[in-house]
Short mmCIF file of C-alpha atoms in Angstrom, two decimals:
data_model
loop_
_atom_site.label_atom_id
_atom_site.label_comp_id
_atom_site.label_asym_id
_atom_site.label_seq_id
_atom_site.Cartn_x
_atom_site.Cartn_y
_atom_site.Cartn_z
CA UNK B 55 0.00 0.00 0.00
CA UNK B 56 1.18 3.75 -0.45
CA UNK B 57 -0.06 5.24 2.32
CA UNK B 58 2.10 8.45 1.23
CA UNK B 59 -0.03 11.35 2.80
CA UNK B 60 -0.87 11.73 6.38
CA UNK B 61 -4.79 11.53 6.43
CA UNK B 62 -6.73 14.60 7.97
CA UNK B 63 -9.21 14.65 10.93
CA UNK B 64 -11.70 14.12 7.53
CA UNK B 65 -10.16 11.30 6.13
CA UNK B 66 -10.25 8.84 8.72
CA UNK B 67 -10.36 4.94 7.57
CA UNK B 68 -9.00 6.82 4.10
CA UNK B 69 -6.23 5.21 2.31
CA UNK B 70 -4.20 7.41 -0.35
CA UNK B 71 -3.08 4.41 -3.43
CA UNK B 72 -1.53 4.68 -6.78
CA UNK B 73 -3.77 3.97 -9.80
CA UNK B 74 -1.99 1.04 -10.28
CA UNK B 75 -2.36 -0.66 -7.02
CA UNK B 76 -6.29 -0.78 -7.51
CA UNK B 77 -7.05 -0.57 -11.26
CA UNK B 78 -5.91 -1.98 -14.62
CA UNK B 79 -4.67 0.78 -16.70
CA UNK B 80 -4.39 -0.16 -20.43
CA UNK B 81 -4.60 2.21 -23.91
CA UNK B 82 -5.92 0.88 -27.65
CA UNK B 83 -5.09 1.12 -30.66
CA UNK B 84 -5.79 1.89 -34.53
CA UNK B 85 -6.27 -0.65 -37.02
CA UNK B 86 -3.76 0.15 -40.38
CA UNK B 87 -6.26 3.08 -41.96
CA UNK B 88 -5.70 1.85 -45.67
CA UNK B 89 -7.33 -1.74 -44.92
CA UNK B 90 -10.85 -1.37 -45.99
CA UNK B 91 -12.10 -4.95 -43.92
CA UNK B 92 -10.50 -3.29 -40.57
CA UNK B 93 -13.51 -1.05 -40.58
CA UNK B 94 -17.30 -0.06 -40.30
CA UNK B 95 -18.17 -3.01 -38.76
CA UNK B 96 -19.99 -3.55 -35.37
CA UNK B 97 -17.27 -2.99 -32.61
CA UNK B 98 -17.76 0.53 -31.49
CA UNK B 99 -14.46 2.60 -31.93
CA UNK B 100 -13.74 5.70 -29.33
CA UNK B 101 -11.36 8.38 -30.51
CA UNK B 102 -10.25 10.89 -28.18
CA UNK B 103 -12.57 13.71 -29.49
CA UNK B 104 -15.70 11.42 -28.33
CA UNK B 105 -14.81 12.07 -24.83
CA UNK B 106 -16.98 14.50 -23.03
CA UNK B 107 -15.77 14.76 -19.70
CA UNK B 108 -19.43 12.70 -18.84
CA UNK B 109 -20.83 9.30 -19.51
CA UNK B 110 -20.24 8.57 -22.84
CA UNK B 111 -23.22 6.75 -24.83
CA UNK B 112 -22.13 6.24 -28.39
CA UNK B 113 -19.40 6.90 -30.92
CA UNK B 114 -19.32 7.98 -34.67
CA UNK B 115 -16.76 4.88 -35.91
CA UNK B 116 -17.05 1.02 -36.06
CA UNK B 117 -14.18 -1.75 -36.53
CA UNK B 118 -14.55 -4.93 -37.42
CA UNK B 119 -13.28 -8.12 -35.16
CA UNK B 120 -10.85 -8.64 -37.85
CA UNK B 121 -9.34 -4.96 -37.01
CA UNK B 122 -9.48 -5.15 -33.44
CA UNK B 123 -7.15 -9.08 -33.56
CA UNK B 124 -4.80 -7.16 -36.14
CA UNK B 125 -4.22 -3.97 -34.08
CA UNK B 126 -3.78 -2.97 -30.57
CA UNK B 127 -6.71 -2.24 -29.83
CA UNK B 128 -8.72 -3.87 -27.17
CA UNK B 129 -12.32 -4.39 -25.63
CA UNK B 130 -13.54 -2.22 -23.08
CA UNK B 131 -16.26 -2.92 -20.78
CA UNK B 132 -18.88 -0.63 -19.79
CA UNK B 133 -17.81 0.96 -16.90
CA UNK B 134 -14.39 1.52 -17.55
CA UNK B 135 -12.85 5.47 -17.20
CA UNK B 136 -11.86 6.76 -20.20
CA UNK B 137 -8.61 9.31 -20.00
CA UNK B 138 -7.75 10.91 -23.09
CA UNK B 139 -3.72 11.08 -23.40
CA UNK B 140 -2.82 13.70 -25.61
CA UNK B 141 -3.46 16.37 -28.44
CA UNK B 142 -6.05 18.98 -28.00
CA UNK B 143 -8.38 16.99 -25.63
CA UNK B 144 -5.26 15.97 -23.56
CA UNK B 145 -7.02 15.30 -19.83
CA UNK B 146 -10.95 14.82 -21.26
CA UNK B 147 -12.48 12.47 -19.60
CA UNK B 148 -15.24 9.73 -19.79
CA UNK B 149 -17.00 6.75 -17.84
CA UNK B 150 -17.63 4.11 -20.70
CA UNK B 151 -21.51 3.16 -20.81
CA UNK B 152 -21.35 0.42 -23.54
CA UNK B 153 -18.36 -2.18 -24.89
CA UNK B 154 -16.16 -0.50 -26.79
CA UNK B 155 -12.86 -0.19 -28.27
CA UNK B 156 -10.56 2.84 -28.55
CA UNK B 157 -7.37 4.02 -30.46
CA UNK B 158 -4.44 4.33 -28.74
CA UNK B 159 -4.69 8.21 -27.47
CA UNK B 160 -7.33 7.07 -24.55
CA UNK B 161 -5.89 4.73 -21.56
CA UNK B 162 -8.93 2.83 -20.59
CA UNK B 163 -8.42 2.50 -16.41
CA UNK B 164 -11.05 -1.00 -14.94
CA UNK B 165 -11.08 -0.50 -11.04
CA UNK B 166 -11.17 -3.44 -8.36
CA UNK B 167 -14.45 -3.87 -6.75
CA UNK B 168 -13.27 -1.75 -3.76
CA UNK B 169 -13.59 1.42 -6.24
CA UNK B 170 -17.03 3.03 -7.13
CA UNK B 171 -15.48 4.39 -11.02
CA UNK B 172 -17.48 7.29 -10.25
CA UNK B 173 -15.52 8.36 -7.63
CA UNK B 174 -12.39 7.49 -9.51
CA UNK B 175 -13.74 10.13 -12.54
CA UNK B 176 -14.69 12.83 -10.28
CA UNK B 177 -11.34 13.12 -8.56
CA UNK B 178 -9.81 12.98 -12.09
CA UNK B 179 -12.00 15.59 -12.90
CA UNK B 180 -10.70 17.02 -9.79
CA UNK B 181 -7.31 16.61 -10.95
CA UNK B 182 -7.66 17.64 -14.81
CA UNK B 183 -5.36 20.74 -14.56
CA UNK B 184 -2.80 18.91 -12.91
CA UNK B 185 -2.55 16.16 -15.72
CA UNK B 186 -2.48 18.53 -18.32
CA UNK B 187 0.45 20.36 -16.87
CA UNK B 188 1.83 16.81 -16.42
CA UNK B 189 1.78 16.75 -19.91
CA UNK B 190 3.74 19.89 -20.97
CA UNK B 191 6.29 20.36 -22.00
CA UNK B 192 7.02 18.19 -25.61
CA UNK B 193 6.00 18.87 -29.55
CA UNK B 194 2.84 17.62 -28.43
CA UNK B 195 1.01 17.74 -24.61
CA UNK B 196 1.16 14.23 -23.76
CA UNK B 197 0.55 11.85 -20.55
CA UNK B 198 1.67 8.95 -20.50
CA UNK B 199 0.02 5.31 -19.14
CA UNK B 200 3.08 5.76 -16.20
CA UNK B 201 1.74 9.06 -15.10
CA UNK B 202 -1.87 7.64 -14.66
CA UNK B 203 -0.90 4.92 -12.67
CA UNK B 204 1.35 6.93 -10.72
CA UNK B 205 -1.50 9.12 -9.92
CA UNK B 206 -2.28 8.66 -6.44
CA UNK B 207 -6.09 8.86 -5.23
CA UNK B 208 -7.23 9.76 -1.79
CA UNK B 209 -9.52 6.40 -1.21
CA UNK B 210 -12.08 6.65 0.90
CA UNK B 211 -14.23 3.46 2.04
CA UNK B 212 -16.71 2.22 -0.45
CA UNK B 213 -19.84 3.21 1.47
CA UNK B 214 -18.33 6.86 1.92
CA UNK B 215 -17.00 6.95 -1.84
CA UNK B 216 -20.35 6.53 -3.03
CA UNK B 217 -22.31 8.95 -0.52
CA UNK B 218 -19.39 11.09 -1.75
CA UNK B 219 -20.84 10.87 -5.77
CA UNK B 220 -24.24 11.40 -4.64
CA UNK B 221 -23.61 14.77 -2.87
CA UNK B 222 -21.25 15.52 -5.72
CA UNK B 223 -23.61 15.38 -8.01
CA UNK B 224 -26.56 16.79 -5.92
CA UNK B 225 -24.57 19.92 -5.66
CA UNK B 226 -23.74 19.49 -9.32
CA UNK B 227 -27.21 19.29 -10.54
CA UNK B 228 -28.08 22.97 -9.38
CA UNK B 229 -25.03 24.25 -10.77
CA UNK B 230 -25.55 22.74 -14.15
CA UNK B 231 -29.18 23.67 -14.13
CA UNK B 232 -27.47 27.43 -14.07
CA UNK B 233 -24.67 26.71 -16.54
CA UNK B 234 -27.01 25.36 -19.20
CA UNK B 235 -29.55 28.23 -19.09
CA UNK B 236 -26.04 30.71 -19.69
CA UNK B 237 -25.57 28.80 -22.30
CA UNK B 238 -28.85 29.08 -23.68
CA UNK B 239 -28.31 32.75 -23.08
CA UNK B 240 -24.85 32.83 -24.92
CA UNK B 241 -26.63 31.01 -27.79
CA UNK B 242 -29.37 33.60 -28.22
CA UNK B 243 -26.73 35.72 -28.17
CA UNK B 244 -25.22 34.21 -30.97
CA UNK B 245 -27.98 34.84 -32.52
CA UNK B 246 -28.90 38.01 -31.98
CA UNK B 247 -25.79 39.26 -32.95
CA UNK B 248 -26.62 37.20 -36.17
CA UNK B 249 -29.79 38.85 -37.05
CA UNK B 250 -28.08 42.38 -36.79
CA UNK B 251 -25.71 41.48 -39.03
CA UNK B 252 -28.06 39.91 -41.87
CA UNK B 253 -30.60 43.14 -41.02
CA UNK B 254 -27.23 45.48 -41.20
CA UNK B 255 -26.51 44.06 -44.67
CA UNK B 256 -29.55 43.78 -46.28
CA UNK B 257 -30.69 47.50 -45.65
CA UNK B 258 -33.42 46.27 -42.62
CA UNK B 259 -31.08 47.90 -39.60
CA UNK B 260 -31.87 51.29 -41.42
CA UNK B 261 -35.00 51.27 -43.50
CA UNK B 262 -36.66 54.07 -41.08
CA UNK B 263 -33.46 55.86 -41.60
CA UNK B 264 -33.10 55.64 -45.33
CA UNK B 265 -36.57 57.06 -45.33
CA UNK B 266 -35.93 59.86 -43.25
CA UNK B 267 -33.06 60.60 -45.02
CA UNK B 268 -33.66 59.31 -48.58
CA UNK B 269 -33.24 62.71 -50.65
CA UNK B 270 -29.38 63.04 -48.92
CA UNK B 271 -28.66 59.55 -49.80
CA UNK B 272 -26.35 59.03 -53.24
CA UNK B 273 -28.37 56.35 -55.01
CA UNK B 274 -25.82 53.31 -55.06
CA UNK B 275 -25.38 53.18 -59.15
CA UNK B 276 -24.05 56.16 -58.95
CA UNK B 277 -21.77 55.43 -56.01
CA UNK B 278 -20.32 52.88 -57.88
CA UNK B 279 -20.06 53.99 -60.79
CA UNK B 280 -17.67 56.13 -59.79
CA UNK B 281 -15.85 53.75 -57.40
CA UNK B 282 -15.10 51.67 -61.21
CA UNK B 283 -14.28 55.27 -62.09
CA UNK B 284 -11.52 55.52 -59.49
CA UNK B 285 -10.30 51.28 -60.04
CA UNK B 286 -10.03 52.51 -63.64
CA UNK B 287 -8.24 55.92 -62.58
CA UNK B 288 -5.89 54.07 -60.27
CA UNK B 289 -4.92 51.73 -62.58
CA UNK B 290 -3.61 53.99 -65.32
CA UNK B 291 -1.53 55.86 -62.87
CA UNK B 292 0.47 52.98 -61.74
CA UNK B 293 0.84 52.03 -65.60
CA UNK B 294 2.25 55.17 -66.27
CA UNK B 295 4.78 55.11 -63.42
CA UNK B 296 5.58 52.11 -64.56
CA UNK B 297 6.41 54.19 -68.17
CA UNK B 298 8.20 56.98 -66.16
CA UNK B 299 10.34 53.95 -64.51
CA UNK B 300 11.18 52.63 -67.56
CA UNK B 301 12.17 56.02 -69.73
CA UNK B 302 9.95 55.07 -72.14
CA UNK B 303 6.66 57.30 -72.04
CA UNK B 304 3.90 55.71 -74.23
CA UNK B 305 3.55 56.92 -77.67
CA UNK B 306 -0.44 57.07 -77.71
CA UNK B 307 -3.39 55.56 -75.84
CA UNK B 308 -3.50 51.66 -76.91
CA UNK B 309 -1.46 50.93 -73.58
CA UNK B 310 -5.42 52.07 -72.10
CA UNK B 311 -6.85 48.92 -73.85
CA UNK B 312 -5.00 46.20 -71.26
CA UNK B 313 -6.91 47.30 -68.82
CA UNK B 314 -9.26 44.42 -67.45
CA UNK B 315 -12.40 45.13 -66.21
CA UNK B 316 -13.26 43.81 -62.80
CA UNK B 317 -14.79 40.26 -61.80
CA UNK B 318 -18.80 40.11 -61.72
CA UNK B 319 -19.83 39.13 -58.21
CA UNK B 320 -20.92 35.31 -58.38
CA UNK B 321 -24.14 34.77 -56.64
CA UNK B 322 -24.35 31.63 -53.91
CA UNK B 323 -27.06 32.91 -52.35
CA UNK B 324 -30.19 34.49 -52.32
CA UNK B 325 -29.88 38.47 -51.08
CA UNK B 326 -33.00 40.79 -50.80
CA UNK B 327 -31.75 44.28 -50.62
CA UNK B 328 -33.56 47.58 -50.74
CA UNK B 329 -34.05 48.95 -54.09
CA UNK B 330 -31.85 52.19 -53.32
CA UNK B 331 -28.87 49.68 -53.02
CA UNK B 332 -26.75 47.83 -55.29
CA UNK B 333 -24.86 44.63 -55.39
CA UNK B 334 -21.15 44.92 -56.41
CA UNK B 335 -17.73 42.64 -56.40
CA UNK B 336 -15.42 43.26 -53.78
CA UNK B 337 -13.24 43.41 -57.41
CA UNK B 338 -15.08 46.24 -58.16
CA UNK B 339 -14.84 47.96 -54.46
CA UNK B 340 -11.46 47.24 -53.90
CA UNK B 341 -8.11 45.89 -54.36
CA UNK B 342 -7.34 42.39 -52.67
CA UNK B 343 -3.30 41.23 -52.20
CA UNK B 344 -1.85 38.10 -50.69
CA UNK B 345 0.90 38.44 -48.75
CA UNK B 346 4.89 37.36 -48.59
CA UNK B 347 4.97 33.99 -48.94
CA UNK B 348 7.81 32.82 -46.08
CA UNK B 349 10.96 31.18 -47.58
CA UNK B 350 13.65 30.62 -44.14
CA UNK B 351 16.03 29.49 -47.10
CA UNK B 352 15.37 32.51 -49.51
CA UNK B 353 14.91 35.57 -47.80
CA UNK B 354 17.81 36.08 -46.02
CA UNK B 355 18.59 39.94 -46.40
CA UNK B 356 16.72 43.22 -46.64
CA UNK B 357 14.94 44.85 -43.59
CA UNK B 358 13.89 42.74 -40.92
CA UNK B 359 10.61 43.79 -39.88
CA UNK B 360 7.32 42.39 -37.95
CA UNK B 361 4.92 40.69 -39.75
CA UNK B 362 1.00 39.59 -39.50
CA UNK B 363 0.15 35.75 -39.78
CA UNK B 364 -3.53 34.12 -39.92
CA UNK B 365 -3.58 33.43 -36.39
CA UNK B 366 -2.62 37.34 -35.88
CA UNK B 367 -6.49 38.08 -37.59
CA UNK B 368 -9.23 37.50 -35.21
CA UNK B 369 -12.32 38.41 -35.66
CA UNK B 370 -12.81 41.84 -35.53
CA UNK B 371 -9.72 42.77 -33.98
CA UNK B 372 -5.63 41.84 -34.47
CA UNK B 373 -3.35 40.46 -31.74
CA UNK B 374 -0.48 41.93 -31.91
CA UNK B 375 1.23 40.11 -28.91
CA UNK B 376 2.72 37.08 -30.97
CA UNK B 377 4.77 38.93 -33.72
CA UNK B 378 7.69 36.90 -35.97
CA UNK B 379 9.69 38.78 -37.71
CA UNK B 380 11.44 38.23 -41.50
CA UNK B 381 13.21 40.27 -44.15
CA UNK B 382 12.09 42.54 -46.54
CA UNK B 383 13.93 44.13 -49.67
CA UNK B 384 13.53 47.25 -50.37
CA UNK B 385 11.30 46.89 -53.04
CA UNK B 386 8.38 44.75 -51.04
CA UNK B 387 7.98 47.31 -48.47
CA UNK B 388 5.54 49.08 -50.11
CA UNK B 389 3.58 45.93 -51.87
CA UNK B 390 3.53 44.50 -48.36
CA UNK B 391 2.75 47.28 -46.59
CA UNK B 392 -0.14 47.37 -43.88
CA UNK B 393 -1.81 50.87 -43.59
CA UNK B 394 -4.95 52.04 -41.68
CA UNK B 395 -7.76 51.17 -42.80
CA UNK B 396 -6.89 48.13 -44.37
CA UNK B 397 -8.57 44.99 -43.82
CA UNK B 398 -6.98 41.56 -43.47
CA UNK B 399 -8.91 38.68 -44.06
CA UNK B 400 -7.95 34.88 -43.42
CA UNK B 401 -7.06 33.34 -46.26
CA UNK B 402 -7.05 29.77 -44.74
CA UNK B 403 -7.31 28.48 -40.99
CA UNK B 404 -10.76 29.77 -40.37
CA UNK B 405 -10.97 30.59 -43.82
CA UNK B 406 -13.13 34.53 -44.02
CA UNK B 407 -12.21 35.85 -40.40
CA UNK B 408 -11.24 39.26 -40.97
CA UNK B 409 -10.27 42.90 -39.00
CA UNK B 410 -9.50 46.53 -39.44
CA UNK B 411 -5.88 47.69 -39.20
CA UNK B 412 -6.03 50.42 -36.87
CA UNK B 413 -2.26 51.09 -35.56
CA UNK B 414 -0.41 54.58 -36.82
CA UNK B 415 2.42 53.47 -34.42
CA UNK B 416 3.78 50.32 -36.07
CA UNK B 417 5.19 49.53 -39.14
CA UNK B 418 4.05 46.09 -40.11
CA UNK B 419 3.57 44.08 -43.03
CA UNK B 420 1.75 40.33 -43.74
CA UNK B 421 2.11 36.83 -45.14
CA UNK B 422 0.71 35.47 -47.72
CA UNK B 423 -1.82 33.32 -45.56
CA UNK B 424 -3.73 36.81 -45.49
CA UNK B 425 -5.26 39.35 -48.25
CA UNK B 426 -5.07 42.63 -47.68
CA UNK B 427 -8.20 44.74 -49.18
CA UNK B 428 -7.87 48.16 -49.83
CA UNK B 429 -10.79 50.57 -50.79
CA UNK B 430 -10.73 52.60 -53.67
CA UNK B 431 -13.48 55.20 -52.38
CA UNK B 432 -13.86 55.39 -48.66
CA UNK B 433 -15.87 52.59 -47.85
CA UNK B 434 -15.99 51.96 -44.12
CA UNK B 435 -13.76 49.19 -43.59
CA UNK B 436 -15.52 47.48 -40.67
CA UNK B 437 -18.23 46.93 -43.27
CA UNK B 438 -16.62 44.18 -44.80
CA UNK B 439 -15.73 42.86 -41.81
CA UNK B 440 -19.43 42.38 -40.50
CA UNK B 441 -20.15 41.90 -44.16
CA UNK B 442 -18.00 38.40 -43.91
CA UNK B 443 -18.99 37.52 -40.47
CA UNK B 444 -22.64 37.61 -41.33
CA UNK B 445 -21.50 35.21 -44.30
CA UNK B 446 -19.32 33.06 -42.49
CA UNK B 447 -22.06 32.77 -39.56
CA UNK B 448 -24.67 31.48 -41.24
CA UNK B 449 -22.36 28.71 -43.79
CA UNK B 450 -22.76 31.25 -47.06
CA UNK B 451 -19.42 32.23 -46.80
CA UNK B 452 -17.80 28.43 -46.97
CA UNK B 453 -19.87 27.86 -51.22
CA UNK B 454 -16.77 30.34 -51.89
CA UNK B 455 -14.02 28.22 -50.29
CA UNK B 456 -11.87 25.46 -51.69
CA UNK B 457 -10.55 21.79 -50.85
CA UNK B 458 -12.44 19.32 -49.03
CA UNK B 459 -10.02 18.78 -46.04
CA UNK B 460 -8.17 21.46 -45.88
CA UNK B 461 -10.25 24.64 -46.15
CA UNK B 462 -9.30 27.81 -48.35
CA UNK B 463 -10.39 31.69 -49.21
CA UNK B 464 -8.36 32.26 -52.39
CA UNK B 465 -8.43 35.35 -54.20
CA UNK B 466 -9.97 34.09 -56.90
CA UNK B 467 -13.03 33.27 -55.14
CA UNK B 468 -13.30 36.45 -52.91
CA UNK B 469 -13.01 38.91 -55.61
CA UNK B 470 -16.41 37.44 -56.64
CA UNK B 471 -17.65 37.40 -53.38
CA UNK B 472 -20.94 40.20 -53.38
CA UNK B 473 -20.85 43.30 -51.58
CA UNK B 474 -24.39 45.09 -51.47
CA UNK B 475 -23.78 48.45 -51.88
CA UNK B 476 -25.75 51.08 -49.89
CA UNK B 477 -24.85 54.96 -49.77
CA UNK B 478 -21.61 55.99 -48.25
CA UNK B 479 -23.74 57.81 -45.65
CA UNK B 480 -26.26 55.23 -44.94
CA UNK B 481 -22.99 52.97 -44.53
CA UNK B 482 -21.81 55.12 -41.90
CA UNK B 483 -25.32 54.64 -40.18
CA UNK B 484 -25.16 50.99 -40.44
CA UNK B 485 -21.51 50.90 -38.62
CA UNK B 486 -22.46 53.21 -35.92
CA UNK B 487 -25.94 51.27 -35.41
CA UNK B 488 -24.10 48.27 -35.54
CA UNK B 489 -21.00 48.80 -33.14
CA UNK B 490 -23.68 50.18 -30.21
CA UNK B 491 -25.24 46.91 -30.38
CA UNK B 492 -22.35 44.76 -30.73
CA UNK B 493 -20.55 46.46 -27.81
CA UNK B 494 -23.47 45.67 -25.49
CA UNK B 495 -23.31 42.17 -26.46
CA UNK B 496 -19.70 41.73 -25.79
CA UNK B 497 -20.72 43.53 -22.54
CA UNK B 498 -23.40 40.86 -21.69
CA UNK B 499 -21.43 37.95 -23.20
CA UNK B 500 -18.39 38.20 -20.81
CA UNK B 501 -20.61 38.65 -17.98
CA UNK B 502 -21.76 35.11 -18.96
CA UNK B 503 -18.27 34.12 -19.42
CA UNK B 504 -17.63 35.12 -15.69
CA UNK B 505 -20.73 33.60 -14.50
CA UNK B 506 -19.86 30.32 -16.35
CA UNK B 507 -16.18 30.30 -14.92
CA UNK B 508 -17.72 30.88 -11.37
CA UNK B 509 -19.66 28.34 -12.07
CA UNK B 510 -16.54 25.88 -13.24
CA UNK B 511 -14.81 27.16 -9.82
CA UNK B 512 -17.81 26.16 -7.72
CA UNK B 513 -17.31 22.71 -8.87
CA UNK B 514 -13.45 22.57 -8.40
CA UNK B 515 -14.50 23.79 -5.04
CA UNK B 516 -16.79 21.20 -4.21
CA UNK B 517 -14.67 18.54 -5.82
CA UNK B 518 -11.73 20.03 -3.31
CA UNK B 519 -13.93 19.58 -0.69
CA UNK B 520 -15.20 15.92 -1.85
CA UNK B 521 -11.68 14.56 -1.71
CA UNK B 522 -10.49 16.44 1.47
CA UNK B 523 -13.14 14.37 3.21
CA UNK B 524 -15.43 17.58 4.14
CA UNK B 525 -18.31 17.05 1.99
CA UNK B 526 -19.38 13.58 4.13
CA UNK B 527 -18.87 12.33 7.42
CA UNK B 528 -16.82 8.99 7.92
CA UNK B 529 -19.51 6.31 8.61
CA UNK B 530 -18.19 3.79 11.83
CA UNK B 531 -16.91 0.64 10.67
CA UNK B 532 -16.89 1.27 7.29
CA UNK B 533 -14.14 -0.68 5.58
CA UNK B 534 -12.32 -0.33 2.10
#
């Protein structure tokens, strides 16, 4: 026995064992993926991502009893506690409520009769932290089997262990009952924030205001008219410093015929706007560039300056605390420039999230994982950006993405992507209309976030107080 901790006025008749000393502590395995008869048969097959930190009921994967004898994986009885052992869900947890087997990130732990599994999962859940920091620390978090059964559990008799569960999850009840109507609430806010966007972008958030105002308003032909006006403008100045560059002015005008007129927005989707609006490409509304693409081996000299990555672009804001630096001639500074007002959308990752570029303080640039769009009126750039999210919240936004696996925004695809095209003015309506509301939601969203980690400290708490032996009184006699 490893009776390695003195026990408290609390614990008496307690016994503090390794994992090892009262369970069997195994993990599973994968059957070779390219062997069609290894799988969809009957045997249930638990991957990591199944677990739920609860009982688990069912699983989205079958192998066949050919698999299971030609891999490592192994049967697991109902009952059994599920730990997964690394990756993203390094820690979850789950009490097995069928036969099942699993691959060979989950360690499947079968307690001794003296153990209610229960018990066993709530001070695991108790622990969850712990193991994860356990796991630190490599390319990849990862526990091992030896650092499960090393574990060492404050056992308490079997009578007490399972008046223990029941006024664990007495206490647990009323706090869930509270955590599932915040997330109701979060989820309505979802919503909500949802339906301003699609009213925002389809003219609804202001159709008392377009009325009030509608003999100010710039009817939105007109608007863009000119903004192909300006594209058009634009691009013959750059072709003539291109000229000047060169020596060579241009003998007459056929130099204007090369121009190419801008992509047609591609329609993927049904959009009822008000008849004072239009529906452009963002080709048409502005210029869209992909960043440096990142060669260690090739860029080697120039000006080493701070760069923006996808992970940089959140939605609706940039995070600036994570910045890698590479180099950059002379002659990219300006082509990979970032400037206020510009917006930089994810090109892959979450394929669509975008932000405004609001710093006059640093000079920064971007990598080709991102576009940069640039206006060539002034549009309001946080347009786009609720423009995309309202796209990318309800699925609309993913018709214009690429690859089946591996998901992707390419420039092709967003210059067709439509922009409906209200007044400049009633643009700057919808952006003020729609920040007020979004900043109250924030507002009451990360009041739910507190109340929901309040709520996750409440059961730590009582957990904490389960395994100190302060939640139950020691019944006499009472044996292991």
């Amino acid at each position: 026995m490893s009776d390695v901790l003195e026990n408290s006025d609390n614990q008496q008749g307690w016994q503090f064992l390794l994992v090892k000393e009262f369970a069997h502590t195994t993990s599973g395995g994968t059957p070779k993926r390219g062997v069609a008869e290894y799988y969809n048969g009957e045997i249930p097959w638990v991957k990591s991502g199944d677990l739920n930190n609860g009982y688990l009921n069912s699983c989205d994967e079958y192998i066949t009893e050919l698999g299971l004898n030609k891999s490592s994986a192994k049967l697991f009885k109902s009952g059994t506690l599920l730990v997964a052992l690394y990756g993203a869900t390094i820690g979850r947890l789950s009490i097995l409520n069928f036969e099942a087997s699993t691959n060979q990130a989950i360690c499947g732990i079968t307690v001794n009769k003296n153990v209610d599994v229960k018990y066993l999962f709530y001070y695991f859940r108790s622990i969850q932290r712990k193991l994860i920091e356990q796991g630190k620390g490599g390319a990849q978090p990862n526990i091992n089997q030896q650092i499960v059964k090393e574990t060492i559990v404050p056992l308490a008799p079997l009578v007490q262990q399972k008046q223990i569960v029941a006024k664990i999850e007495q206490l647990f009840s009323h706090i869930d009952a509270g955590i599932e109507a915040l997330n109701t609430a979060k989820q309505r806010l979802k919503q909500y924030r949802q339906s301003v966007l699609k009213a925002a972008v389809t003219g609804e958030l202001t159709k008392e205001w377009r009325e009030a105002n509608k003999d100010k308003l710039e009817p939105a032909s007109q608007l863009l008219e000119r903004i192909l006006q300006t594209r058009r403008q634009k691009w013959e100045e750059q072709q003539l410093e291109q000229f000047k560059a060169k020596g060579k002015p241009p003998k007459n005008n056929e130099w204007k015929d090369k121009y190419k007129d801008p992509k047609a927005s591609v329609m993927h989707m049904d959009l009822e706007l008000p008849e004072e609006w239009d529906v452009a490409s963002v080709d048409q509304v502005a210029e869209v560039y992909l960043g440096k693409m990142l060669d260690k081996s090739k860029h080697t000299s120039g000006e080493r300056l701070p760069y923006l990555r996808n992970i940089n672009v959140r939605w609706g804001r940039i995070d600036t605390n994570d910045l890698l630096q590479m180099f950059f001639k002379e002659s990219e500074l300006t082509r990979f420039d970032v400037t206020v007002g510009d917006v930089l959308v994810c090109e892959g990752g979450e394929p669509g999230r975008a932000a405004v570029w609001e710093s006059t303080k640093t000079t920064i640039k971007y990598q080709k994982a991102l576009h940069r769009v640039r206006f060539y009126l002034p549009i309001r750039p946080q347009y786009l950006v609720y423009l995309l999210e309202y796209f990318a919240s309800t699925g609309l936004l993913s018709r214009y993405f690429t690859g089946s696996t591996i998901k992707h925004f390419t420039k092709e695809a967003f210059l067709t992507l439509p922009f409906p095209l209200p007044s400049l003015i009633e643009m700057q309506e919808i952006i003020s209309v729609v920040d007020e509301k979004m900043y109250l939601a924030m507002r009451l969203e990360k009041e739910i976030n507190t109340q929901l980690m309040k709520a996750e400290k409440n059961k730590q708490s009582i957990l904490a107080s389960a395994f100190s032996g302060k939640l139950t009184a020691n019944p006499k006699g009472a044996d292991l």
